[in-house]
Amino acid sequence: MIRAVLFPGQGSQYKGMGKNLFEKYPNETALASQILGYDIKKLCIDDPNDLLKKTEYTQPAIFTVSALHYLEYCKDNGKPQFLAGHSLGEYNALFAAGAFDFETGLRLVQKRGALMGAASGGGMLAVLRIDSEELEKQLQAGGFDKIDVANFNTPNQIVVAGKQEDIDDLINYFDRIKTMVVPLQVSAPFHSRYMESASIEFAHFLKQFHFNELQIPVVANSTGQWYNSNIKEILSNQINSSVQWVDSIRLLMGENVTEFKEMGSAILTKMVNEIEKKCTPIIMSTPKNENIEKDIFLGSKEFCKDYNIKYPYVAGAMYRGVASPEMVVKLGKANMIGFYGTGGLSLDEVSEGIQYIKSKLINNESFGMNLLHHFGNPELEMKTVELYLQENIKFIEASAFMQMTKALVYFRIKGLRKDHTTGKIYAINRIMAKISRPEVAEVFMNPATERLINQLLDEGKISTEQAEWAKHVPMSYDICVEADSGGHTDSGIAMVILPVIQQQREKIQLELNLSERIRVGLAGGIGTPESIVCAFMMGADFVLTGSINQCTVEAGTSDIVKDLLQDMNVQDTDYAPAGDMFEMGAKVQVLKKGVLFSPRANKLYTLYNQYESLDQLPENIVKQLEKNYFKKTLNEIWQETKSYHIQKGNFKEVEKAESNGKLKMAMVFKWYFGFSSSVALKGEKERKVDFQVHTGPALGAFNQWVKDTPLESWRARHVDLIGEKLMKDASILFQKRVKQIINN
């Protein structure tokens, strides 16, 4: 089947249009309302002020609704082979072909609608039941040389345009010679010579935009031929040129199109039926490959299949619910995947998050949960895994693990199955292992150790059969190499560590003779299309983003933090001790601009290494800590810390600290790390200087990429739109870079 999708133009609007679409596409709806400055949903559905018939409102409304119709259509039908749009509809065709994104298309039609809406002093007239040759004869016979043909809609429906007095004279003339006409309710003579000033102004407006090469052939209104690379010239000419709709359909007929599908209307469908009956095809070769690009899929299709998503793109977890349930749901509904950031949350909070996500994702959309290594607390780690198994969680992101743990092995083994027909052992519980060291990658690429398997077997958590299966399956088929990133980091360099892990993968793959390929993805520094292209050019199977997602509407942090993050650049991060691994000296990367957390946290770690107890601290340092850092006495903080641990049942930990000055000092200092995260998440403005905000320089790069666009404001940033735009722009950029390499 050869399909062409058609988009209607002005005149297809009606009150109630898009009624069932706006709820399905809240991001595009919100973006449209922000750009236009009014509620697009309210305009289209209710039209309370009777504005929908005004050109400056009509055109953005039709573009928005038609775009949503197309997105919905593609879900079940995929992309068509050809595209065309009638007048305004041509912008939707170009959007569908990848010439520009939704935001750019909306800005174009907003300007176009404003220019055309401002035009006046003319009219348009539909002439029926005569063909173009007969119409030309009648216009010449009547001396109507100031009348232009605006639309060649069908062989027997043609629209003319001109000054209002000329249109009035023409109506009287046609009435005398018995030619059927229908005056159109318009304010200006669109698609005629009288729109030249609007065409010129629009041409100047178009200069600021860059258009991508088309991925699907589009028919141009003004020529009735295929679009070439000169999109700007064609679009500006379209305003004051005839709509060659008959020839457009004849061109598609010449491509043996078997199905014409109109988006959201039936106006064009009726025209097409008449054209097919009365006209012959036009045979003309489609544009060459250098102008029409096929979709380029970057990354692993198998990865997408296993996770039931459309892109090999992952939004990673961020601690204490910054990667929120709302974020996970937003991505799931867009056929992408995000991991809920459970680190630092109680089991009750994690459970509540799971219930929320499940209540929203009811159509088998994908999502995952983070499992942060609980250093020194394996019991909590096991309880978390038990909760995940109880809730039938299939995907987890394992982060900050330096070695394999019993809880991880338990999760993996409980998801093992055997196909008794083929004998193949497969895993339905998938672990995405975030690693930054080859020795840790090796642990995840291999099966679990017999020691951990036997422990689970002795405890009755797994069966003998499952224990045997576990010896033949790697702990993870998805290794995410984490270069220098926000949060916990080893400050790795992507171009150094990724090739090492890839070589390691090839070696282990061969040694184990695995039937399923271990995939290696990349995280850290992913914030622009360029970084994504770089990752895939290096052979990454998928990419994972983190920092860029916490400066979005869905991120579970305070507005004041998002304001700070929105203004950061690539140089505005620093390294600080990790609160959960304070004694070990592990590092996290944090926001530096506008806060003092990093120098204060580093100062605490220096003091911890320099002194053996709080009692040894010099008096002037104690005063500085109590006055500037804590705003409480060290004893008050110890009492708070003590009460917290007793409440959690950590009596032994408190006992040890009471008799071990070094441990007590560590626990008091670590209070500051928990506090600094808490005040940031809550947005306590008076403690802004103490905000601990995990982020990498990728967010600074992203901020520069979206500068002077609507995405400059985090209030317009939605995680699914960001992922979609990054992957689409990366695909286009990849094609351009390949061409440059070939041509050079």
XYZ file of C-alpha atoms in Angstrom, residues 24-392:
369
model
C -3.518 12.974 24.756
C -0.881 15.557 23.868
C -0.625 17.889 26.879
C 2.963 18.914 26.114
C 2.229 20.149 22.599
C -0.968 21.779 23.881
C 0.894 23.613 26.640
C 3.671 24.666 24.272
C 1.153 25.988 21.736
C -0.669 28.001 24.393
C 2.606 29.446 25.649
C 3.783 30.477 22.177
C 0.436 31.902 21.080
C -0.366 33.665 24.334
C -3.826 32.167 24.698
C -5.431 28.841 25.611
C -5.421 26.881 22.327
C -7.600 24.134 23.766
C -10.253 26.602 24.906
C -10.185 28.396 21.546
C -10.641 25.210 19.526
C -13.200 23.473 21.702
C -15.271 26.350 23.131
C -14.344 29.425 21.052
C -15.968 31.641 23.720
C -15.109 34.927 22.007
C -15.925 33.838 18.450
C -12.274 34.173 17.354
C -11.861 30.887 15.529
C -13.080 32.389 12.257
C -10.406 35.120 12.340
C -7.390 34.284 10.193
C -4.789 35.128 12.834
C -6.461 32.603 15.177
C -7.664 30.140 12.562
C -4.269 29.283 11.130
C -2.454 28.403 14.397
C -5.526 26.447 15.537
C -5.693 24.349 12.373
C -1.936 23.763 12.370
C -1.988 22.588 16.000
C -4.949 20.250 15.616
C -3.705 18.819 12.319
C -0.275 18.183 13.875
C -1.895 16.284 16.746
C -4.025 14.284 14.300
C -0.856 13.300 12.464
C 0.972 12.243 15.637
C -2.018 10.104 16.576
C -2.248 8.638 13.069
C 1.424 7.620 13.045
C 1.061 5.667 16.290
C -0.903 2.934 14.533
C 0.022 3.442 10.902
C 3.627 4.593 10.844
C 4.818 7.261 8.443
C 3.334 7.598 4.938
C 5.311 7.615 1.693
C 4.083 11.057 0.564
C 2.693 14.282 2.034
C 0.672 17.249 0.797
C -1.289 20.095 2.346
C -3.769 22.589 0.964
C -2.480 26.156 1.479
C -2.003 26.400 5.264
C -1.966 22.585 5.371
C 1.364 22.623 3.563
C 2.997 23.697 6.837
C 1.691 20.546 8.487
C 3.053 18.510 5.583
C 6.480 20.073 6.050
C 6.311 19.466 9.807
C 5.449 15.815 9.161
C 8.350 15.594 6.703
C 10.827 16.828 9.312
C 11.545 20.244 7.779
C 10.997 21.785 11.222
C 9.658 20.862 14.626
C 6.219 21.578 16.062
C 7.355 24.762 17.784
C 8.894 26.229 14.616
C 5.855 25.320 12.518
C 3.566 27.032 14.988
C 5.658 30.198 14.963
C 5.601 30.220 11.160
C 1.826 29.905 10.890
C 1.354 32.406 13.707
C 3.262 34.986 11.666
C 1.602 33.906 8.416
C -1.836 34.160 10.011
C -1.045 37.602 11.413
C 0.104 38.888 8.017
C -2.834 37.426 6.155
C -5.256 38.492 8.868
C -4.010 42.065 8.595
C -4.668 42.140 4.847
C -7.974 43.661 3.729
C -9.822 45.242 0.817
C -10.398 42.120 -1.202
C -12.537 39.044 -1.606
C -12.620 35.516 -2.990
C -15.169 33.655 -5.038
C -15.598 29.919 -5.699
C -16.545 29.253 -9.332
C -18.341 25.928 -9.889
C -19.092 23.533 -12.737
C -16.649 24.949 -15.278
C -13.033 23.997 -15.889
C -9.979 26.243 -15.875
C -9.989 26.783 -19.654
C -13.596 27.894 -19.679
C -13.000 30.135 -16.669
C -10.077 31.823 -18.410
C -12.236 32.502 -21.483
C -15.005 34.028 -19.374
C -12.584 36.260 -17.449
C -11.033 37.494 -20.706
C -14.423 38.036 -22.299
C -15.568 40.129 -19.336
C -12.314 42.112 -19.174
C -11.481 40.937 -15.658
C -7.695 41.182 -15.928
C -7.389 42.239 -12.269
C -8.807 38.931 -11.059
C -6.380 36.084 -10.201
C -7.014 32.372 -9.837
C -6.287 31.556 -6.201
C -7.093 27.845 -5.927
C -7.351 25.089 -8.518
C -9.269 22.829 -6.124
C -10.851 20.364 -8.557
C -11.419 20.301 -12.327
C -14.757 22.012 -11.720
C -14.166 24.028 -8.562
C -11.855 26.992 -8.889
C -11.439 29.932 -6.528
C -10.636 33.430 -7.774
C -9.458 36.474 -5.820
C -9.235 40.240 -6.293
C -10.194 43.625 -4.941
C -13.651 43.681 -3.457
C -15.150 45.986 -6.108
C -13.816 43.700 -8.862
C -15.205 40.633 -7.117
C -18.615 42.321 -6.825
C -18.570 43.128 -10.562
C -17.540 39.551 -11.336
C -20.452 38.157 -9.315
C -22.877 40.273 -11.341
C -21.217 39.207 -14.589
C -21.342 35.486 -13.753
C -24.954 35.875 -12.687
C -25.806 37.243 -16.133
C -24.083 34.392 -18.002
C -25.497 31.755 -15.619
C -22.144 30.615 -14.118
C -22.575 29.243 -10.604
C -20.520 31.020 -7.930
C -20.244 31.030 -4.133
C -18.727 34.109 -2.397
C -16.279 33.114 0.348
C -16.307 34.721 3.776
C -12.759 36.075 3.774
C -11.248 39.472 4.509
C -8.603 39.590 1.771
C -7.705 38.173 -1.677
C -5.434 35.347 -0.512
C -3.124 33.601 -2.996
C -3.215 36.484 -5.430
C -0.978 39.354 -6.569
C -2.561 41.522 -3.878
C -0.742 39.549 -1.176
C 2.707 40.474 -2.478
C 3.569 42.804 0.418
C 2.688 40.056 2.904
C 4.802 37.632 0.875
C 7.810 39.966 1.008
C 7.479 40.556 4.749
C 7.122 36.814 5.342
C 10.266 36.178 3.284
C 12.202 38.465 5.662
C 10.705 36.639 8.645
C 11.791 33.270 7.240
C 15.450 34.315 7.116
C 15.895 33.670 10.840
C 14.938 29.992 10.533
C 16.906 26.928 9.511
C 15.022 24.135 7.782
C 16.044 20.496 7.727
C 16.160 18.297 4.669
C 12.838 16.571 4.084
C 12.526 12.975 5.199
C 9.337 12.356 3.193
C 8.518 13.857 -0.252
C 6.137 16.846 -0.092
C 4.193 18.429 -2.950
C 4.501 22.235 -3.167
C 1.227 24.184 -3.519
C 2.604 26.928 -5.713
C 4.093 24.574 -8.334
C 2.198 21.314 -8.054
C 5.645 19.683 -8.084
C 7.958 18.157 -5.515
C 9.580 20.383 -2.944
C 13.237 21.040 -3.512
C 15.754 22.323 -0.981
C 14.650 25.969 -1.340
C 11.909 25.783 1.270
C 12.020 29.458 2.283
C 11.463 30.760 -1.242
C 8.607 28.347 -1.899
C 6.849 29.232 1.368
C 7.065 32.977 0.809
C 5.806 32.607 -2.785
C 2.926 30.436 -1.631
C 1.168 33.424 -0.043
C 0.675 35.258 -3.345
C 0.581 32.259 -5.713
C -2.228 29.952 -6.825
C -2.796 26.697 -4.957
C -2.215 24.021 -7.602
C -4.237 21.356 -5.804
C -5.364 19.481 -8.905
C -1.796 19.040 -10.140
C -0.659 18.155 -6.623
C -3.032 15.195 -6.512
C -2.226 14.227 -10.094
C 1.461 14.121 -9.104
C 0.618 11.748 -6.251
C -1.516 9.668 -8.606
C 1.593 9.325 -10.748
C 3.299 7.686 -7.757
C 0.526 5.042 -7.659
C -0.771 6.229 -4.306
C -3.447 3.778 -3.215
C -4.679 5.577 -0.102
C -5.193 9.284 0.510
C -5.685 9.939 4.223
C -6.867 13.378 5.289
C -6.133 14.602 8.811
C -9.148 15.790 10.790
C -11.422 16.725 7.904
C -13.139 15.415 4.777
C -12.930 18.552 2.615
C -9.863 17.456 0.673
C -11.058 13.865 0.399
C -14.052 14.965 -1.660
C -11.754 16.979 -3.909
C -9.409 14.023 -4.340
C -12.269 11.731 -5.337
C -13.298 14.139 -8.092
C -9.734 14.638 -9.313
C -9.121 10.885 -9.476
C -12.266 10.418 -11.558
C -11.617 13.204 -14.050
C -7.835 13.647 -14.302
C -4.851 11.699 -15.535
C -1.692 11.192 -13.442
C 1.404 13.359 -13.767
C 4.541 11.245 -13.981
C 7.587 12.949 -12.518
C 10.548 11.445 -10.662
C 10.586 12.010 -6.928
C 13.398 14.127 -5.469
C 16.805 12.495 -5.326
C 18.123 10.995 -2.131
C 20.265 14.006 -1.335
C 17.084 16.038 -0.781
C 14.841 13.357 0.698
C 16.381 11.470 3.592
C 15.068 8.261 5.082
C 14.724 8.018 8.843
C 18.084 7.214 10.387
C 17.737 5.081 13.508
C 20.556 5.659 15.954
C 21.389 2.993 18.516
C 20.080 -0.487 19.194
C 16.657 -1.528 17.935
C 16.862 -4.624 20.132
C 17.229 -2.353 23.157
C 14.011 -0.590 22.175
C 12.251 -3.895 21.639
C 13.292 -5.292 25.031
C 12.198 -2.148 26.864
C 9.141 -1.517 24.650
C 10.175 2.039 23.735
C 10.630 4.008 20.500
C 14.141 5.420 21.050
C 17.284 3.981 22.664
C 17.024 6.934 25.034
C 16.718 6.649 28.809
C 16.012 9.253 31.485
C 18.055 8.077 34.441
C 17.151 8.193 38.102
C 17.975 11.180 40.290
C 18.018 10.824 44.052
C 15.220 11.598 46.500
C 12.532 11.617 43.864
C 13.994 14.358 41.677
C 13.335 11.824 38.928
C 9.732 11.867 40.069
C 6.752 9.594 39.446
C 5.323 12.396 37.270
C 8.496 12.348 35.183
C 8.328 8.579 34.772
C 4.670 8.746 33.737
C 5.271 11.553 31.246
C 7.993 9.510 29.536
C 5.989 6.286 29.635
C 3.026 7.893 27.917
C 5.387 9.129 25.184
C 6.644 5.566 24.605
C 9.959 6.324 26.310
C 11.370 5.130 29.618
C 12.430 6.825 32.812
C 13.630 5.427 36.154
C 12.087 6.645 39.395
C 14.790 8.138 41.651
C 14.277 6.202 44.874
C 17.652 6.873 46.515
C 17.168 8.487 49.912
C 13.422 7.737 50.037
C 11.694 5.524 52.584
C 10.126 2.251 51.487
C 6.682 3.768 52.084
C 7.531 6.671 49.760
C 8.859 4.257 47.141
C 5.711 2.163 47.385
C 3.493 5.241 47.017
C 5.456 6.255 43.932
C 4.989 2.828 42.367
C 1.243 2.928 42.984
C 0.984 6.360 41.397
C 2.943 5.302 38.314
C 0.895 2.135 37.901
C -2.359 4.067 38.208
C -1.326 6.325 35.305
C 0.434 3.861 33.013
C -2.379 1.414 32.356
C -1.567 0.445 28.760
C 1.614 -1.531 29.341
C 3.821 1.565 28.986
C 7.366 1.088 30.234
C 8.963 2.426 33.400
C 11.735 1.443 35.772
C 12.893 1.865 39.363
C 16.271 2.875 40.684
C 18.167 0.664 43.126
C 20.883 2.727 44.780
C 23.545 0.666 46.540
C 22.925 0.948 50.297
C 26.457 0.939 51.596
C 26.475 -0.648 55.035
C 22.740 -1.444 54.944
C 22.178 -4.637 52.909
C 18.904 -5.276 54.758
C 17.309 -2.133 53.291
C 18.589 -3.087 49.857
C 16.957 -6.514 50.140
C 13.671 -5.043 51.401
C 13.631 -2.691 48.408
C 14.131 -5.585 46.009
C 11.408 -7.573 47.739
C 9.060 -4.621 47.241
C 9.988 -4.489 43.554
C 9.331 -8.194 43.114
C 6.037 -7.900 44.975
C 5.001 -5.053 42.640
C 6.136 -7.004 39.562
